CSV table of C-alpha atoms in Angstrom, one decimal:
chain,number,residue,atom,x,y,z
A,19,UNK,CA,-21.0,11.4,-19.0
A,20,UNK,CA,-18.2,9.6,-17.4
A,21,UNK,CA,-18.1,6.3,-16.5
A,22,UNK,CA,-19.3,5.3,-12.7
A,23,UNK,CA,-17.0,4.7,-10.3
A,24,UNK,CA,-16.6,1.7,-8.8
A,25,UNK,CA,-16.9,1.0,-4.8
A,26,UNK,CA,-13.3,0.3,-3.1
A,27,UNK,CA,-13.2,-3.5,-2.7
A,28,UNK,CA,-10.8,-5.6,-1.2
A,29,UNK,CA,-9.3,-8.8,-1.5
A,30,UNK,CA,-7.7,-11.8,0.0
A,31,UNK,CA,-4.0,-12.5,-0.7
A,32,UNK,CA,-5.4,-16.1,-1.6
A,33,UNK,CA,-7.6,-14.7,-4.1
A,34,UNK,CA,-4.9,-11.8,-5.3
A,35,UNK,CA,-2.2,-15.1,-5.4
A,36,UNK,CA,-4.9,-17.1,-7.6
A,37,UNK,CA,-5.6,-14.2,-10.1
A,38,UNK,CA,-1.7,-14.1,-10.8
A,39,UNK,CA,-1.2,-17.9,-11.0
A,40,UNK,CA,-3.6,-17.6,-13.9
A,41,UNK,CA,-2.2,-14.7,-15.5
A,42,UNK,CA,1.5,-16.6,-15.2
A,43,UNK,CA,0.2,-19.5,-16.0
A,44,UNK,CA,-2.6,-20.0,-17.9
A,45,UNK,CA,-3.6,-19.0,-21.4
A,46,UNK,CA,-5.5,-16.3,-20.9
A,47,UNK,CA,-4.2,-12.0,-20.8
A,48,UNK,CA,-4.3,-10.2,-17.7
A,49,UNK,CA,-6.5,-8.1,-19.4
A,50,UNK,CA,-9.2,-11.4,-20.3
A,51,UNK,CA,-8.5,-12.5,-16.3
A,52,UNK,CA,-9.3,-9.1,-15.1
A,53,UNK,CA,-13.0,-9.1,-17.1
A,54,UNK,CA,-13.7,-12.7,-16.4
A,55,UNK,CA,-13.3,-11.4,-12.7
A,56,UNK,CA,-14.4,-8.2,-12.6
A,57,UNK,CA,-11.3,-6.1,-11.9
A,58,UNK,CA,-9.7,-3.9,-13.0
A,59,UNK,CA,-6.9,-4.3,-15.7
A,60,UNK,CA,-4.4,-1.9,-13.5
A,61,UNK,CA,-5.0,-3.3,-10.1
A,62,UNK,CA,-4.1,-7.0,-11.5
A,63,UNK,CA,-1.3,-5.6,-13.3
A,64,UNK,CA,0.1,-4.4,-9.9
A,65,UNK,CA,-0.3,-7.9,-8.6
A,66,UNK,CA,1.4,-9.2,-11.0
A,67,UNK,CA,3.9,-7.1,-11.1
A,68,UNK,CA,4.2,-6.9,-6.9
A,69,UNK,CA,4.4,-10.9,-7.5
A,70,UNK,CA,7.2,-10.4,-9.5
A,71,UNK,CA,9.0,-8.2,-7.6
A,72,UNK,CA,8.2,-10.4,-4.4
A,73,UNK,CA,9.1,-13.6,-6.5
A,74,UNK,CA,12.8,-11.6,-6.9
A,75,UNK,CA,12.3,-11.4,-11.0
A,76,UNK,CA,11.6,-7.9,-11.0
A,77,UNK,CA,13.3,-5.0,-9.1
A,78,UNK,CA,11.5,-3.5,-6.6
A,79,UNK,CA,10.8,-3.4,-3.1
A,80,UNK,CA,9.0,-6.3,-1.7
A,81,UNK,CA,5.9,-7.1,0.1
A,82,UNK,CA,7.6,-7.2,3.4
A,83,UNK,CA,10.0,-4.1,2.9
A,84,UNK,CA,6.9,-1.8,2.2
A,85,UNK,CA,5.4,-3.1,5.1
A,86,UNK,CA,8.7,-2.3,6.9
A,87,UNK,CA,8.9,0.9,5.6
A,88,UNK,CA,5.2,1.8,6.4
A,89,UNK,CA,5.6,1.2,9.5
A,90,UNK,CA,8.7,3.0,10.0
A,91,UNK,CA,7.3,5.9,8.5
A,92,UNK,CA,4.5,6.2,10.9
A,93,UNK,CA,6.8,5.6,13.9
A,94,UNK,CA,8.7,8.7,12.6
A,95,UNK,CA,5.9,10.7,12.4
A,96,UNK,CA,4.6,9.9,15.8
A,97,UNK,CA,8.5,10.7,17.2
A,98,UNK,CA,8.6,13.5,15.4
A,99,UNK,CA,4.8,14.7,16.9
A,100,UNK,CA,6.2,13.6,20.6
A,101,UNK,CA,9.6,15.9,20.0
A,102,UNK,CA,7.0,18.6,18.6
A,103,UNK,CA,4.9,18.4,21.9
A,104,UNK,CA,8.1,18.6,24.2
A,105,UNK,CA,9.6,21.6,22.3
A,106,UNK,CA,6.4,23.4,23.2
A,107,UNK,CA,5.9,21.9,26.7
A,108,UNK,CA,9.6,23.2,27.3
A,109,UNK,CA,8.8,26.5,25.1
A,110,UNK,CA,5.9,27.2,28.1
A,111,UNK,CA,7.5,26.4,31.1
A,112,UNK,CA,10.6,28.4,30.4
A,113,UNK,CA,8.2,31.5,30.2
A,114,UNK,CA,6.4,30.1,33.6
A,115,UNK,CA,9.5,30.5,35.3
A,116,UNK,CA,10.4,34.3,33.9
């Protein structure tokens, strides 16, 4: 069989900033820190590497620009929802008034 998935966990940017500091730092490979921790290899891979990026080594959009961006994104979705709603609303009235 395959192995058993884990449950979603989540963690503190204290924690996630500790877990890189050792993997920068210390003496040990991200793939050692991940099993003396319990994570998975990937996920402290992409801190690392979203450390990086954040710490302006690496290319790549920062912390604060995909936040930025997320949130753009859902105000565009909800505009475009609203401009949806008052193409219909229009759309109906123009037929109430034939």
């Amino acid at each position: 069989m395959g192995k058993k998935r884990r449950p979603r966990r989540s963690f503190t940017p204290e924690f996630k900033a500790e877990i890189v500091e050792l993997c920068q730092h210390g003496d040990r490979s991200i793939g050692q820190v991940a099993k003396d921790f319990d994570l998975t290899e990937t996920a402290v891979r992409d801190w690392v590497r979203q450390a990086e990026v954040d710490a302006g080594t690496r290319d790549g959009l920062t912390s604060s620009e995909r936040e930025e961006l997320a949130a753009l994104r859902r105000e565009n979705r909800r505009l475009r929802e609203d401009v949806d709603i008052l193409k219909r609303a229009t759309a109906f009235f123009v037929r109430e008034t034939r």
